[in-house]
Amino acid sequence: MLQRYRAAALAAFGLVAVCAATFTTSAVAQNKPDATLDRVKSAVQKTLGADAPVKSVARTPIPGLFEVSVGGEIIYADEKAQYVILGGNLVDTKSRQNLTEARQSELNKVDFAKLPFERAFKYVKGNGSRKIAVFSDPNCPYCKRFEETLKSSVDNITVYTFLYPVLGPDSDAKSKAIWCAPDKLKAWHDWMLDKKAPPVATAKCDDEPVKRNVALGHQFNITGTPTIILSDGRRLPGAVPADELEKALATVK
């Protein structure tokens, strides 16, 4: 039940997933009628919709910030519920924009032109006019889902895949085998799309480029796969659906 309310709150603000919030506060208990709390409750409820009933609203030690209990989950809102803090993300409820994510994206921009493309393999579909780089682990299920999206639903794109084995020894072995295959792109697609394992790499194979990709990913603070980098340097975390990728590509300047 609590998960359903949380999912409803996330959906209301256009968030797919959030991390546990580390911000805590001791809400001031309210034992008497308070018109301000009633207004906040009404405003938040209107935004969330009936699927996420607001249980209670309380003041916090921070002036103008209110604690809102929704099905056992706690979010924070200003008096007009124009902004909320949900799972550590600050969200503009009118535009549905995740302001935290937008700011993080700006701070974490990558100089796309300076990426070491010699340590990636290239996939061109259609005219290849739109470019992205992807840091991907061969054992990551979300990476496989994203590869399926690229194959079935996205056209006119060039994809530079940087092997980024971070899920354990088997990821290291598969990445080495793919990198050392005669046709890297084919070996990658055979495994990610058709579950056909790449041939085992020989001892002579040099997988130093893959190791350097891991170091680069750490330098960029890439903590999950897939991580997609647009040609303007912005990042998209996770296996974004085709419509979200298309929307992001359309805004590249």
CSV table of C-alpha atoms in Angstrom, one decimal:
chain,number,residue,atom,x,y,z
A,1,MET,CA,0.0,0.0,0.0
A,2,LEU,CA,2.8,2.4,0.9
A,3,GLN,CA,4.6,1.6,-2.3
A,4,ARG,CA,1.5,2.4,-4.2
A,5,TYR,CA,1.2,5.9,-2.6
A,6,ARG,CA,4.9,6.5,-3.2
A,7,ALA,CA,4.6,5.5,-6.8
A,8,ALA,CA,1.6,7.8,-7.2
A,9,ALA,CA,3.5,10.7,-5.7
A,10,LEU,CA,6.5,10.0,-8.0
A,11,ALA,CA,4.3,9.8,-11.0
A,12,ALA,CA,2.6,13.0,-10.2
A,13,PHE,CA,5.9,14.9,-10.4
A,14,GLY,CA,7.3,12.9,-13.4
A,15,LEU,CA,10.0,11.1,-11.4
A,16,VAL,CA,10.8,7.5,-12.3
A,17,ALA,CA,12.9,6.7,-9.3
A,18,VAL,CA,14.4,8.4,-6.3
A,19,CYS,CA,17.0,7.7,-3.6
A,20,ALA,CA,16.2,7.7,0.0
A,21,ALA,CA,16.3,11.3,1.4
A,22,THR,CA,19.0,12.1,3.8
A,23,PHE,CA,17.4,15.4,4.8
A,24,THR,CA,15.6,15.1,8.1
A,25,THR,CA,13.8,17.4,10.4
A,26,SER,CA,11.6,17.3,13.5
A,27,ALA,CA,8.2,18.6,12.6
A,28,VAL,CA,6.4,20.7,15.1
A,29,ALA,CA,3.3,18.9,16.2
A,30,GLN,CA,0.0,20.7,15.5
A,31,ASN,CA,-2.7,20.2,18.1
A,32,LYS,CA,-5.0,23.0,17.1
A,33,PRO,CA,-6.7,24.2,13.9
A,34,ASP,CA,-4.3,26.0,11.6
A,35,ALA,CA,-5.6,27.6,8.4
A,36,THR,CA,-2.1,27.7,6.8
A,37,LEU,CA,-1.8,23.9,7.3
A,38,ASP,CA,-5.2,23.4,5.7
A,39,ARG,CA,-4.2,25.5,2.7
A,40,VAL,CA,-0.9,23.5,2.3
A,41,LYS,CA,-2.8,20.2,2.5
A,42,SER,CA,-5.3,21.3,0.0
A,43,ALA,CA,-2.7,22.6,-2.5
A,44,VAL,CA,-0.5,19.4,-2.2
A,45,GLN,CA,-3.5,17.1,-2.5
A,46,LYS,CA,-4.7,18.9,-5.7
A,47,THR,CA,-1.2,18.4,-7.2
A,48,LEU,CA,-0.9,14.7,-6.2
A,49,GLY,CA,-4.4,13.7,-7.1
A,50,ALA,CA,-6.7,11.2,-5.3
A,51,ASP,CA,-4.4,8.2,-5.7
A,52,ALA,CA,-2.0,9.7,-3.1
A,53,PRO,CA,-4.1,10.9,-0.2
A,54,VAL,CA,-2.4,13.4,2.1
A,55,LYS,CA,-2.6,12.2,5.7
A,56,SER,CA,-1.3,15.2,7.5
A,57,VAL,CA,0.7,18.4,7.3
A,58,ALA,CA,3.0,19.9,9.9
A,59,ARG,CA,5.3,22.8,10.3
A,60,THR,CA,9.1,22.2,10.3
A,61,PRO,CA,11.8,24.2,12.1
A,62,ILE,CA,12.5,25.9,8.7
A,63,PRO,CA,10.2,28.8,8.1
A,64,GLY,CA,8.0,28.3,5.1
A,65,LEU,CA,8.8,24.6,4.7
A,66,PHE,CA,6.1,22.1,5.6
A,67,GLU,CA,6.2,18.4,6.3
A,68,VAL,CA,3.5,16.4,4.3
A,69,SER,CA,2.7,12.8,5.1
A,70,VAL,CA,1.5,10.8,2.2
A,71,GLY,CA,0.7,7.1,2.9
A,72,GLY,CA,3.6,6.8,5.3
A,73,GLU,CA,6.0,8.7,3.1
A,74,ILE,CA,7.2,12.2,3.9
A,75,ILE,CA,7.7,15.0,1.4
A,76,TYR,CA,8.3,18.7,2.0
A,77,ALA,CA,6.5,21.6,0.4
A,78,ASP,CA,6.3,25.4,0.5
A,79,GLU,CA,3.0,27.0,1.5
A,80,LYS,CA,1.6,27.2,-2.0
A,81,ALA,CA,2.9,23.8,-3.0
A,82,GLN,CA,4.7,25.3,-5.9
A,83,TYR,CA,7.8,23.4,-5.0
A,84,VAL,CA,8.2,20.1,-3.2
A,85,ILE,CA,11.2,18.0,-2.0
A,86,LEU,CA,10.6,14.4,-2.9
A,87,GLY,CA,13.3,11.8,-2.3
A,88,GLY,CA,15.9,14.5,-2.1
A,89,ASN,CA,14.8,16.1,-5.4
A,90,LEU,CA,13.4,19.7,-5.6
A,91,VAL,CA,10.5,19.7,-8.0
A,92,ASP,CA,8.6,22.6,-9.5
A,93,THR,CA,5.0,21.3,-9.4
A,94,LYS,CA,3.7,23.6,-12.1
A,95,SER,CA,6.2,22.8,-14.8
A,96,ARG,CA,6.8,19.3,-13.4
A,97,GLN,CA,10.5,20.0,-13.8
A,98,ASN,CA,13.0,18.2,-11.5
A,99,LEU,CA,15.1,21.2,-10.5
A,100,THR,CA,17.7,19.1,-8.7
A,101,GLU,CA,18.2,16.8,-11.7
A,102,ALA,CA,18.4,19.8,-14.0
A,103,ARG,CA,21.1,21.5,-11.8
A,104,GLN,CA,23.0,18.2,-11.4
A,105,SER,CA,22.9,17.8,-15.2
A,106,GLU,CA,24.4,21.3,-15.7
A,107,LEU,CA,27.1,20.7,-13.1
A,108,ASN,CA,28.0,17.3,-14.5
A,109,LYS,CA,28.3,18.3,-18.1
A,110,VAL,CA,31.0,16.5,-20.1
A,111,ASP,CA,33.0,18.0,-23.0
A,112,PHE,CA,31.7,15.6,-25.6
A,113,ALA,CA,34.3,16.5,-28.2
A,114,LYS,CA,37.1,15.5,-25.9
A,115,LEU,CA,35.9,12.0,-25.1
A,116,PRO,CA,38.4,9.3,-26.1
A,117,PHE,CA,36.4,7.8,-28.9
A,118,GLU,CA,39.2,5.5,-29.8
A,119,ARG,CA,38.2,3.6,-26.7
A,120,ALA,CA,34.7,3.2,-27.8
A,121,PHE,CA,33.0,1.4,-30.7
A,122,LYS,CA,30.6,3.2,-33.0
A,123,TYR,CA,27.1,2.3,-34.1
A,124,VAL,CA,25.5,4.4,-36.9
A,125,LYS,CA,21.8,4.1,-37.6
A,126,GLY,CA,20.1,6.1,-40.4
A,127,ASN,CA,22.0,9.2,-41.3
A,128,GLY,CA,23.7,9.2,-37.9
A,129,SER,CA,23.2,13.0,-37.5
A,130,ARG,CA,22.5,12.8,-33.8
A,131,LYS,CA,25.3,11.7,-31.5
A,132,ILE,CA,25.4,10.2,-28.0
A,133,ALA,CA,28.0,8.4,-25.9
A,134,VAL,CA,26.9,5.6,-23.6
A,135,PHE,CA,28.8,4.1,-20.6
A,136,SER,CA,27.5,0.5,-20.4
A,137,ASP,CA,28.1,-2.7,-18.6
A,138,PRO,CA,27.5,-6.0,-20.5
A,139,ASN,CA,25.7,-7.5,-17.5
A,140,CYS,CA,23.4,-4.6,-16.8
A,141,PRO,CA,19.8,-5.4,-17.6
A,142,TYR,CA,18.9,-1.7,-18.1
A,143,CYS,CA,21.8,-1.4,-20.6
A,144,LYS,CA,20.2,-4.3,-22.6
A,145,ARG,CA,16.9,-2.6,-22.4
A,146,PHE,CA,18.4,0.6,-23.8
A,147,GLU,CA,20.1,-1.3,-26.6
A,148,GLU,CA,16.7,-2.7,-27.5
A,149,THR,CA,15.3,0.8,-27.5
A,150,LEU,CA,18.0,2.0,-29.9
A,151,LYS,CA,17.4,-0.9,-32.2
A,152,SER,CA,13.6,-0.7,-32.4
A,153,SER,CA,12.6,2.9,-31.8
A,154,VAL,CA,15.4,5.4,-32.5
A,155,ASP,CA,16.7,6.5,-35.9
A,156,ASN,CA,19.3,8.8,-37.4
A,157,ILE,CA,21.7,8.4,-34.5
A,158,THR,CA,25.4,7.7,-33.9
A,159,VAL,CA,26.1,5.8,-30.7
A,160,TYR,CA,29.6,5.6,-29.1
A,161,THR,CA,29.7,2.8,-26.6
A,162,PHE,CA,32.2,2.9,-23.8
A,163,LEU,CA,32.5,-0.5,-22.1
A,164,TYR,CA,32.2,0.2,-18.4
A,165,PRO,CA,32.3,-3.0,-16.4
A,166,VAL,CA,31.4,-2.2,-12.9
A,167,LEU,CA,29.2,-5.1,-11.9
A,168,GLY,CA,31.9,-7.6,-11.0
A,169,PRO,CA,34.5,-10.0,-12.5
A,170,ASP,CA,32.1,-11.5,-15.1
A,171,SER,CA,31.5,-8.0,-16.5
A,172,ASP,CA,35.3,-7.5,-16.7
A,173,ALA,CA,35.6,-10.8,-18.6
A,174,LYS,CA,32.8,-10.1,-21.0
A,175,SER,CA,34.0,-6.6,-21.7
A,176,LYS,CA,37.5,-7.9,-22.5
A,177,ALA,CA,36.0,-10.5,-24.8
A,178,ILE,CA,33.9,-7.9,-26.6
A,179,TRP,CA,36.7,-5.4,-26.9
A,180,CYS,CA,39.0,-8.1,-28.3
A,181,ALA,CA,36.5,-9.5,-30.8
A,182,PRO,CA,37.3,-9.0,-34.5
A,183,ASP,CA,34.1,-7.0,-34.8
A,184,LYS,CA,33.5,-5.3,-31.5
A,185,LEU,CA,30.0,-3.9,-32.4
A,186,LYS,CA,28.8,-7.2,-33.7
A,187,ALA,CA,30.0,-9.0,-30.5
A,188,TRP,CA,28.3,-6.3,-28.4
A,189,HIS,CA,24.9,-6.6,-30.2
A,190,ASP,CA,25.2,-10.4,-30.3
A,191,TRP,CA,25.4,-10.4,-26.5
A,192,MET,CA,23.2,-7.5,-25.6
A,193,LEU,CA,20.4,-8.3,-28.0
A,194,ASP,CA,20.6,-12.0,-28.7
A,195,LYS,CA,22.3,-13.4,-25.6
A,196,LYS,CA,25.1,-14.9,-27.8
A,197,ALA,CA,28.3,-14.8,-25.6
A,198,PRO,CA,31.4,-13.4,-27.2
A,199,PRO,CA,34.4,-15.7,-27.7
A,200,VAL,CA,36.8,-15.8,-24.8
A,201,ALA,CA,39.6,-13.3,-25.2
A,202,THR,CA,43.1,-14.7,-25.6
A,203,ALA,CA,45.8,-13.8,-23.0
A,204,LYS,CA,47.5,-11.6,-25.6
A,205,CYS,CA,44.4,-9.4,-25.9
A,206,ASP,CA,45.1,-5.8,-24.6
A,207,ASP,CA,42.0,-4.6,-22.7
A,208,GLU,CA,43.8,-1.6,-21.3
A,209,PRO,CA,41.3,0.7,-23.0
A,210,VAL,CA,38.5,-0.8,-21.0
A,211,LYS,CA,40.4,-0.3,-17.8
A,212,ARG,CA,41.0,3.3,-18.7
A,213,ASN,CA,37.2,3.7,-19.4
A,214,VAL,CA,36.5,2.6,-15.9
A,215,ALA,CA,39.0,5.2,-14.6
A,216,LEU,CA,37.4,7.8,-16.8
A,217,GLY,CA,33.9,6.9,-15.5
A,218,HIS,CA,35.1,7.3,-12.0
A,219,GLN,CA,36.5,10.7,-12.9
A,220,PHE,CA,33.1,11.7,-14.3
A,221,ASN,CA,31.4,10.3,-11.2
A,222,ILE,CA,29.4,7.9,-13.3
A,223,THR,CA,27.7,5.7,-10.6
A,224,GLY,CA,25.2,3.7,-12.7
A,225,THR,CA,24.7,2.1,-16.1
A,226,PRO,CA,23.7,3.0,-18.6
A,227,THR,CA,24.8,6.6,-18.5
A,228,ILE,CA,24.0,8.5,-21.7
A,229,ILE,CA,25.9,11.6,-22.6
A,230,LEU,CA,24.4,13.9,-25.2
A,231,SER,CA,26.6,15.8,-27.7
A,232,ASP,CA,26.0,19.0,-25.7
A,233,GLY,CA,27.5,17.3,-22.6
A,234,ARG,CA,24.3,16.7,-20.7
A,235,ARG,CA,23.7,13.3,-19.1
A,236,LEU,CA,20.7,11.0,-19.1
A,237,PRO,CA,20.8,8.4,-16.3
A,238,GLY,CA,19.3,4.9,-16.9
A,239,ALA,CA,17.5,3.2,-19.7
A,240,VAL,CA,15.5,6.2,-20.8
A,241,PRO,CA,12.5,5.3,-23.1
A,242,ALA,CA,12.5,6.3,-26.7
A,243,ASP,CA,10.2,9.3,-26.3
A,244,GLU,CA,12.3,10.7,-23.5
A,245,LEU,CA,15.5,10.3,-25.5
A,246,GLU,CA,13.9,11.9,-28.6
A,247,LYS,CA,12.8,14.8,-26.4
A,248,ALA,CA,16.3,15.3,-25.1
A,249,LEU,CA,17.9,15.0,-28.5
A,250,ALA,CA,15.6,17.6,-29.8
A,251,THR,CA,16.9,20.2,-27.3
A,252,VAL,CA,20.6,19.7,-28.1
A,253,LYS,CA,22.0,22.9,-29.3
